[in-house]
PDB file of C-alpha atoms in Angstrom:
ATOM      1  CA  UNK A   1      -1.866  40.641  44.576  1.00  0.00           C
ATOM      2  CA  UNK A   2       0.706  41.672  42.012  1.00  0.00           C
ATOM      3  CA  UNK A   3       3.480  39.284  41.138  1.00  0.00           C
ATOM      4  CA  UNK A   4       6.586  39.931  43.326  1.00  0.00           C
ATOM      5  CA  UNK A   5       9.593  41.181  41.376  1.00  0.00           C
ATOM      6  CA  UNK A   6      12.342  39.717  43.607  1.00  0.00           C
ATOM      7  CA  UNK A   7      11.059  36.183  44.115  1.00  0.00           C
ATOM      8  CA  UNK A   8       9.001  34.249  46.607  1.00  0.00           C
ATOM      9  CA  UNK A   9       9.979  32.164  49.668  1.00  0.00           C
ATOM     10  CA  UNK A  10       7.460  29.715  51.131  1.00  0.00           C
ATOM     11  CA  UNK A  11       7.908  28.088  54.506  1.00  0.00           C
ATOM     12  CA  UNK A  12       6.724  25.137  56.495  1.00  0.00           C
ATOM     13  CA  UNK A  13       5.916  26.149  60.159  1.00  0.00           C
ATOM     14  CA  UNK A  14       6.790  23.514  62.742  1.00  0.00           C
ATOM     15  CA  UNK A  15      10.527  22.744  62.757  1.00  0.00           C
ATOM     16  CA  UNK A  16      11.319  25.555  60.282  1.00  0.00           C
ATOM     17  CA  UNK A  17      10.093  28.843  61.742  1.00  0.00           C
ATOM     18  CA  UNK A  18       8.663  27.568  64.986  1.00  0.00           C
ATOM     19  CA  UNK A  19      10.548  25.712  67.675  1.00  0.00           C
ATOM     20  CA  UNK A  20       7.535  23.639  68.698  1.00  0.00           C
ATOM     21  CA  UNK A  21       8.982  20.192  69.254  1.00  0.00           C
ATOM     22  CA  UNK A  22       8.385  20.125  73.032  1.00  0.00           C
ATOM     23  CA  UNK A  23       4.849  21.422  72.570  1.00  0.00           C
ATOM     24  CA  UNK A  24       4.106  18.709  69.980  1.00  0.00           C
ATOM     25  CA  UNK A  25       5.334  15.992  72.322  1.00  0.00           C
ATOM     26  CA  UNK A  26       3.284  17.391  75.174  1.00  0.00           C
ATOM     27  CA  UNK A  27       0.212  17.505  72.901  1.00  0.00           C
ATOM     28  CA  UNK A  28       0.643  13.874  71.896  1.00  0.00           C
ATOM     29  CA  UNK A  29       0.932  12.930  75.545  1.00  0.00           C
ATOM     30  CA  UNK A  30      -2.165  14.951  76.399  1.00  0.00           C
ATOM     31  CA  UNK A  31      -4.317  13.223  73.698  1.00  0.00           C
ATOM     32  CA  UNK A  32      -3.070   9.865  74.843  1.00  0.00           C
ATOM     33  CA  UNK A  33      -3.853  10.697  78.441  1.00  0.00           C
ATOM     34  CA  UNK A  34      -7.412  11.712  77.523  1.00  0.00           C
ATOM     35  CA  UNK A  35      -7.973   8.677  75.301  1.00  0.00           C
ATOM     36  CA  UNK A  36      -6.556   6.066  77.666  1.00  0.00           C
ATOM     37  CA  UNK A  37      -7.747   7.572  80.952  1.00  0.00           C
ATOM     38  CA  UNK A  38      -4.345   7.305  82.616  1.00  0.00           C
ATOM     39  CA  UNK A  39      -1.372   9.762  82.712  1.00  0.00           C
ATOM     40  CA  UNK A  40       0.941   9.673  79.710  1.00  0.00           C
ATOM     41  CA  UNK A  41       4.037  11.908  79.601  1.00  0.00           C
ATOM     42  CA  UNK A  42       6.414  12.774  76.748  1.00  0.00           C
ATOM     43  CA  UNK A  43       8.857  10.310  78.155  1.00  0.00           C
ATOM     44  CA  UNK A  44       6.347   7.542  77.431  1.00  0.00           C
ATOM     45  CA  UNK A  45       6.185   8.330  73.756  1.00  0.00           C
ATOM     46  CA  UNK A  46       7.969   6.014  71.256  1.00  0.00           C
ATOM     47  CA  UNK A  47      11.243   7.022  69.632  1.00  0.00           C
ATOM     48  CA  UNK A  48      10.914   9.407  66.632  1.00  0.00           C
ATOM     49  CA  UNK A  49       7.508  10.547  67.871  1.00  0.00           C
ATOM     50  CA  UNK A  50       8.006  13.859  66.128  1.00  0.00           C
ATOM     51  CA  UNK A  51       8.867  12.350  62.771  1.00  0.00           C
ATOM     52  CA  UNK A  52       6.095   9.684  62.333  1.00  0.00           C
ATOM     53  CA  UNK A  53       2.351  10.282  61.863  1.00  0.00           C
ATOM     54  CA  UNK A  54       0.649  11.190  65.090  1.00  0.00           C
ATOM     55  CA  UNK A  55      -1.897   8.381  64.642  1.00  0.00           C
ATOM     56  CA  UNK A  56       0.941   5.879  64.602  1.00  0.00           C
ATOM     57  CA  UNK A  57       2.333   7.233  67.800  1.00  0.00           C
ATOM     58  CA  UNK A  58      -0.999   7.023  69.505  1.00  0.00           C
ATOM     59  CA  UNK A  59      -1.615   3.535  68.261  1.00  0.00           C
ATOM     60  CA  UNK A  60       1.732   2.389  69.681  1.00  0.00           C
ATOM     61  CA  UNK A  61       0.598   3.732  73.027  1.00  0.00           C
ATOM     62  CA  UNK A  62      -2.626   1.708  72.886  1.00  0.00           C
ATOM     63  CA  UNK A  63      -5.127   4.217  71.609  1.00  0.00           C
ATOM     64  CA  UNK A  64      -7.594   2.150  69.601  1.00  0.00           C
ATOM     65  CA  UNK A  65      -9.076   4.894  67.318  1.00  0.00           C
ATOM     66  CA  UNK A  66      -6.210   7.360  66.998  1.00  0.00           C
ATOM     67  CA  UNK A  67      -7.858   9.461  64.347  1.00  0.00           C
ATOM     68  CA  UNK A  68     -10.998   9.908  66.422  1.00  0.00           C
ATOM     69  CA  UNK A  69      -8.913  10.739  69.453  1.00  0.00           C
ATOM     70  CA  UNK A  70      -7.038  13.452  67.644  1.00  0.00           C
ATOM     71  CA  UNK A  71     -10.351  14.866  66.309  1.00  0.00           C
ATOM     72  CA  UNK A  72     -11.759  15.034  69.783  1.00  0.00           C
ATOM     73  CA  UNK A  73      -8.847  16.109  71.927  1.00  0.00           C
ATOM     74  CA  UNK A  74      -5.956  17.498  69.796  1.00  0.00           C
ATOM     75  CA  UNK A  75      -6.876  21.157  69.759  1.00  0.00           C
ATOM     76  CA  UNK A  76      -7.481  21.256  73.508  1.00  0.00           C
ATOM     77  CA  UNK A  77      -4.237  19.371  74.237  1.00  0.00           C
ATOM     78  CA  UNK A  78      -2.258  21.661  71.890  1.00  0.00           C
ATOM     79  CA  UNK A  79      -3.626  24.849  73.479  1.00  0.00           C
ATOM     80  CA  UNK A  80      -2.862  23.549  76.955  1.00  0.00           C
ATOM     81  CA  UNK A  81       0.608  22.417  76.004  1.00  0.00           C
ATOM     82  CA  UNK A  82       1.448  25.727  74.240  1.00  0.00           C
ATOM     83  CA  UNK A  83       0.286  27.718  77.232  1.00  0.00           C
ATOM     84  CA  UNK A  84       2.304  25.618  79.633  1.00  0.00           C
ATOM     85  CA  UNK A  85       5.473  25.492  77.528  1.00  0.00           C
ATOM     86  CA  UNK A  86       7.508  28.705  77.470  1.00  0.00           C
ATOM     87  CA  UNK A  87       8.815  27.629  74.032  1.00  0.00           C
ATOM     88  CA  UNK A  88       5.349  27.047  72.653  1.00  0.00           C
ATOM     89  CA  UNK A  89       5.347  30.228  70.578  1.00  0.00           C
ATOM     90  CA  UNK A  90       9.101  30.641  70.206  1.00  0.00           C
ATOM     91  CA  UNK A  91      10.584  31.202  66.795  1.00  0.00           C
ATOM     92  CA  UNK A  92      13.935  29.681  66.041  1.00  0.00           C
ATOM     93  CA  UNK A  93      16.805  32.224  66.474  1.00  0.00           C
ATOM     94  CA  UNK A  94      17.091  34.234  63.309  1.00  0.00           C
ATOM     95  CA  UNK A  95      13.671  33.362  61.849  1.00  0.00           C
ATOM     96  CA  UNK A  96      11.972  36.599  62.586  1.00  0.00           C
ATOM     97  CA  UNK A  97      14.953  38.655  61.436  1.00  0.00           C
ATOM     98  CA  UNK A  98      15.077  36.592  58.262  1.00  0.00           C
ATOM     99  CA  UNK A  99      11.429  37.218  57.516  1.00  0.00           C
ATOM    100  CA  UNK A 100      12.012  40.930  58.037  1.00  0.00           C
ATOM    101  CA  UNK A 101      14.977  40.905  55.756  1.00  0.00           C
ATOM    102  CA  UNK A 102      12.942  39.200  53.012  1.00  0.00           C
ATOM    103  CA  UNK A 103      10.202  41.812  53.255  1.00  0.00           C
ATOM    104  CA  UNK A 104      12.752  44.652  53.270  1.00  0.00           C
ATOM    105  CA  UNK A 105      14.183  43.148  50.043  1.00  0.00           C
ATOM    106  CA  UNK A 106      10.753  43.298  48.407  1.00  0.00           C
ATOM    107  CA  UNK A 107      10.223  39.535  48.378  1.00  0.00           C
ATOM    108  CA  UNK A 108       6.936  37.715  48.897  1.00  0.00           C
ATOM    109  CA  UNK A 109       6.583  35.242  51.759  1.00  0.00           C
ATOM    110  CA  UNK A 110       4.150  32.518  52.514  1.00  0.00           C
ATOM    111  CA  UNK A 111       3.394  29.681  54.883  1.00  0.00           C
ATOM    112  CA  UNK A 112       2.182  26.206  53.972  1.00  0.00           C
ATOM    113  CA  UNK A 113       1.487  24.245  57.080  1.00  0.00           C
ATOM    114  CA  UNK A 114      -0.231  21.058  58.274  1.00  0.00           C
ATOM    115  CA  UNK A 115      -1.635  23.092  61.174  1.00  0.00           C
ATOM    116  CA  UNK A 116      -5.279  24.319  61.014  1.00  0.00           C
ATOM    117  CA  UNK A 117      -5.939  28.030  60.620  1.00  0.00           C
ATOM    118  CA  UNK A 118      -7.553  28.227  64.079  1.00  0.00           C
ATOM    119  CA  UNK A 119      -4.274  27.070  65.677  1.00  0.00           C
ATOM    120  CA  UNK A 120      -2.038  29.718  64.080  1.00  0.00           C
ATOM    121  CA  UNK A 121      -2.723  32.396  66.779  1.00  0.00           C
ATOM    122  CA  UNK A 122      -1.847  29.843  69.482  1.00  0.00           C
ATOM    123  CA  UNK A 123       1.389  28.918  67.776  1.00  0.00           C
ATOM    124  CA  UNK A 124       2.836  31.776  65.767  1.00  0.00           C
ATOM    125  CA  UNK A 125       3.693  35.201  67.288  1.00  0.00           C
ATOM    126  CA  UNK A 126       1.721  38.018  65.787  1.00  0.00           C
ATOM    127  CA  UNK A 127       4.953  39.746  64.625  1.00  0.00           C
ATOM    128  CA  UNK A 128       5.749  36.811  62.406  1.00  0.00           C
ATOM    129  CA  UNK A 129       2.215  36.391  61.075  1.00  0.00           C
ATOM    130  CA  UNK A 130       2.265  40.019  59.961  1.00  0.00           C
ATOM    131  CA  UNK A 131       5.283  39.312  57.795  1.00  0.00           C
ATOM    132  CA  UNK A 132       3.599  36.509  55.769  1.00  0.00           C
ATOM    133  CA  UNK A 133       1.782  37.538  52.624  1.00  0.00           C
ATOM    134  CA  UNK A 134      -0.193  34.268  52.444  1.00  0.00           C
ATOM    135  CA  UNK A 135      -0.951  31.394  54.846  1.00  0.00           C
ATOM    136  CA  UNK A 136      -2.209  28.059  53.568  1.00  0.00           C
ATOM    137  CA  UNK A 137      -3.393  25.578  56.251  1.00  0.00           C
ATOM    138  CA  UNK A 138      -4.706  22.011  56.178  1.00  0.00           C
ATOM    139  CA  UNK A 139      -8.168  23.592  56.019  1.00  0.00           C
ATOM    140  CA  UNK A 140      -7.408  25.056  52.650  1.00  0.00           C
ATOM    141  CA  UNK A 141      -5.908  22.224  50.612  1.00  0.00           C
ATOM    142  CA  UNK A 142      -4.789  18.538  50.700  1.00  0.00           C
ATOM    143  CA  UNK A 143      -1.950  18.389  53.202  1.00  0.00           C
ATOM    144  CA  UNK A 144       1.647  17.786  52.278  1.00  0.00           C
ATOM    145  CA  UNK A 145       3.235  15.691  50.815  1.00  0.00           C
ATOM    146  CA  UNK A 146       0.529  16.595  48.271  1.00  0.00           C
ATOM    147  CA  UNK A 147       1.583  19.653  46.289  1.00  0.00           C
ATOM    148  CA  UNK A 148      -1.832  21.301  46.565  1.00  0.00           C
ATOM    149  CA  UNK A 149      -1.054  23.701  49.413  1.00  0.00           C
ATOM    150  CA  UNK A 150       2.122  25.020  47.774  1.00  0.00           C
ATOM    151  CA  UNK A 151       0.301  25.403  44.504  1.00  0.00           C
ATOM    152  CA  UNK A 152      -2.522  27.282  46.213  1.00  0.00           C
ATOM    153  CA  UNK A 153      -0.001  29.697  47.857  1.00  0.00           C
ATOM    154  CA  UNK A 154       1.627  30.370  44.477  1.00  0.00           C
ATOM    155  CA  UNK A 155      -1.785  31.052  42.948  1.00  0.00           C
ATOM    156  CA  UNK A 156      -2.711  33.452  45.729  1.00  0.00           C
ATOM    157  CA  UNK A 157       0.549  35.246  45.226  1.00  0.00           C
ATOM    158  CA  UNK A 158       0.250  35.194  41.423  1.00  0.00           C
ATOM    159  CA  UNK A 159       3.699  33.601  41.305  1.00  0.00           C
ATOM    160  CA  UNK A 160       4.930  30.849  39.056  1.00  0.00           C
ATOM    161  CA  UNK A 161       6.577  27.761  40.488  1.00  0.00           C
ATOM    162  CA  UNK A 162       9.904  28.728  38.795  1.00  0.00           C
ATOM    163  CA  UNK A 163       9.924  31.999  40.782  1.00  0.00           C
ATOM    164  CA  UNK A 164       9.762  30.396  44.199  1.00  0.00           C
ATOM    165  CA  UNK A 165      11.523  28.223  46.740  1.00  0.00           C
ATOM    166  CA  UNK A 166      10.091  26.257  49.624  1.00  0.00           C
ATOM    167  CA  UNK A 167      11.866  25.650  52.904  1.00  0.00           C
ATOM    168  CA  UNK A 168      10.758  22.546  54.824  1.00  0.00           C
ATOM    169  CA  UNK A 169      12.139  20.150  57.457  1.00  0.00           C
ATOM    170  CA  UNK A 170      10.505  16.813  56.526  1.00  0.00           C
ATOM    171  CA  UNK A 171      10.668  14.358  53.680  1.00  0.00           C
ATOM    172  CA  UNK A 172       6.970  15.192  52.951  1.00  0.00           C
ATOM    173  CA  UNK A 173       7.831  18.874  52.627  1.00  0.00           C
ATOM    174  CA  UNK A 174      10.574  18.164  50.079  1.00  0.00           C
ATOM    175  CA  UNK A 175       8.345  15.820  48.073  1.00  0.00           C
ATOM    176  CA  UNK A 176       5.501  18.328  48.057  1.00  0.00           C
ATOM    177  CA  UNK A 177       7.792  21.084  46.753  1.00  0.00           C
ATOM    178  CA  UNK A 178       9.186  18.882  44.071  1.00  0.00           C
ATOM    179  CA  UNK A 179       5.681  17.809  42.959  1.00  0.00           C
ATOM    180  CA  UNK A 180       4.683  21.515  42.727  1.00  0.00           C
ATOM    181  CA  UNK A 181       7.763  22.289  40.601  1.00  0.00           C
ATOM    182  CA  UNK A 182       9.207  24.599  43.305  1.00  0.00           C
ATOM    183  CA  UNK A 183      12.922  24.350  44.307  1.00  0.00           C
ATOM    184  CA  UNK A 184      12.897  22.504  47.691  1.00  0.00           C
ATOM    185  CA  UNK A 185      15.245  23.536  50.463  1.00  0.00           C
ATOM    186  CA  UNK A 186      15.823  21.455  53.617  1.00  0.00           C
ATOM    187  CA  UNK A 187      15.966  22.813  57.162  1.00  0.00           C
ATOM    188  CA  UNK A 188      18.305  20.475  59.054  1.00  0.00           C
ATOM    189  CA  UNK A 189      17.366  22.060  62.467  1.00  0.00           C
ATOM    190  CA  UNK A 190      13.885  20.597  62.190  1.00  0.00           C
ATOM    191  CA  UNK A 191      12.383  17.135  62.472  1.00  0.00           C
ATOM    192  CA  UNK A 192      14.295  15.229  59.778  1.00  0.00           C
ATOM    193  CA  UNK A 193      18.025  14.736  59.359  1.00  0.00           C
ATOM    194  CA  UNK A 194      20.080  16.528  56.750  1.00  0.00           C
ATOM    195  CA  UNK A 195      20.706  13.172  55.098  1.00  0.00           C
ATOM    196  CA  UNK A 196      17.035  12.357  54.894  1.00  0.00           C
ATOM    197  CA  UNK A 197      16.248  15.760  53.324  1.00  0.00           C
ATOM    198  CA  UNK A 198      19.081  15.416  50.835  1.00  0.00           C
ATOM    199  CA  UNK A 199      17.904  11.923  49.861  1.00  0.00           C
ATOM    200  CA  UNK A 200      14.398  13.207  49.384  1.00  0.00           C
ATOM    201  CA  UNK A 201      15.711  15.648  46.796  1.00  0.00           C
ATOM    202  CA  UNK A 202      16.369  19.001  48.455  1.00  0.00           C
ATOM    203  CA  UNK A 203      18.438  21.189  46.190  1.00  0.00           C
ATOM    204  CA  UNK A 204      20.246  22.552  49.247  1.00  0.00           C
ATOM    205  CA  UNK A 205      20.145  21.704  52.906  1.00  0.00           C
ATOM    206  CA  UNK A 206      20.541  24.617  55.393  1.00  0.00           C
ATOM    207  CA  UNK A 207      22.183  23.894  58.809  1.00  0.00           C
ATOM    208  CA  UNK A 208      20.942  26.999  60.724  1.00  0.00           C
ATOM    209  CA  UNK A 209      17.879  29.213  60.858  1.00  0.00           C
ATOM    210  CA  UNK A 210      20.101  32.226  60.697  1.00  0.00           C
ATOM    211  CA  UNK A 211      20.352  31.503  57.031  1.00  0.00           C
ATOM    212  CA  UNK A 212      16.684  32.480  56.522  1.00  0.00           C
ATOM    213  CA  UNK A 213      16.671  35.578  54.402  1.00  0.00           C
ATOM    214  CA  UNK A 214      17.010  36.953  50.815  1.00  0.00           C
ATOM    215  CA  UNK A 215      19.839  34.526  50.143  1.00  0.00           C
ATOM    216  CA  UNK A 216      17.314  31.745  49.898  1.00  0.00           C
ATOM    217  CA  UNK A 217      16.134  33.081  46.557  1.00  0.00           C
ATOM    218  CA  UNK A 218      19.474  32.294  44.896  1.00  0.00           C
ATOM    219  CA  UNK A 219      18.142  28.767  44.657  1.00  0.00           C
ATOM    220  CA  UNK A 220      15.079  29.804  42.576  1.00  0.00           C
ATOM    221  CA  UNK A 221      15.056  27.838  39.370  1.00  0.00           C
ATOM    222  CA  UNK A 222      17.735  25.393  40.381  1.00  0.00           C
ATOM    223  CA  UNK A 223      17.508  21.988  38.898  1.00  0.00           C
ATOM    224  CA  UNK A 224      16.338  19.361  41.448  1.00  0.00           C
ATOM    225  CA  UNK A 225      19.601  17.452  41.694  1.00  0.00           C
ATOM    226  CA  UNK A 226      21.928  16.836  44.603  1.00  0.00           C
ATOM    227  CA  UNK A 227      21.981  19.497  47.356  1.00  0.00           C
ATOM    228  CA  UNK A 228      24.939  21.573  48.269  1.00  0.00           C
ATOM    229  CA  UNK A 229      26.012  23.217  51.507  1.00  0.00           C
ATOM    230  CA  UNK A 230      25.159  26.870  52.139  1.00  0.00           C
ATOM    231  CA  UNK A 231      27.603  29.372  53.711  1.00  0.00           C
ATOM    232  CA  UNK A 232      26.686  31.055  57.020  1.00  0.00           C
ATOM    233  CA  UNK A 233      25.404  34.422  55.722  1.00  0.00           C
ATOM    234  CA  UNK A 234      22.077  36.000  55.161  1.00  0.00           C
TER     235      UNK A 234
END
């Protein structure tokens, strides 16, 4: 693929493009139910269940081998939760329009996610997938906070780190982007707070998904110092 003239915007999936919080909670509860042999509901999950590693959540609930439980039951629980949850495949308001605006402006787009490739059709609407020039999943590279996935996306797009930004909603996302040399942007509508994203080193923290669009590329090449507020415009 030829190098994009107008810049590249890379995204995390859950909590940035996809409003999947309730689906993820139901998935955790489903895995715990299968592993423990008794009903577990999202209300039974520990505080901050969406912001700590899933193995830690399951261990708190009493699952003895959390990694093995996830390996065995996660995909089935996720598919079931997504099918039952009307929000399971819902993009945040403005996300699809922002992706369309990026493509209309001639910019390259990409996804770097901790989800596996097999799960993408369950999670992301086809209209959004069609607007992404590259998708890098946990099958393809060491997951974030390692920079490998972001670097792989840049390689596939033939784009330098200084020509891209990465929009993520967790401390791990911000650290991965910084390690890859890409300007990290924080999505405060996701799983981490604006303060946490700023402390992790985001060059800017957005407060609404309606800000997704060509305006993100104004941060390309910014020095990784303190973040600043962004105005409400695309």
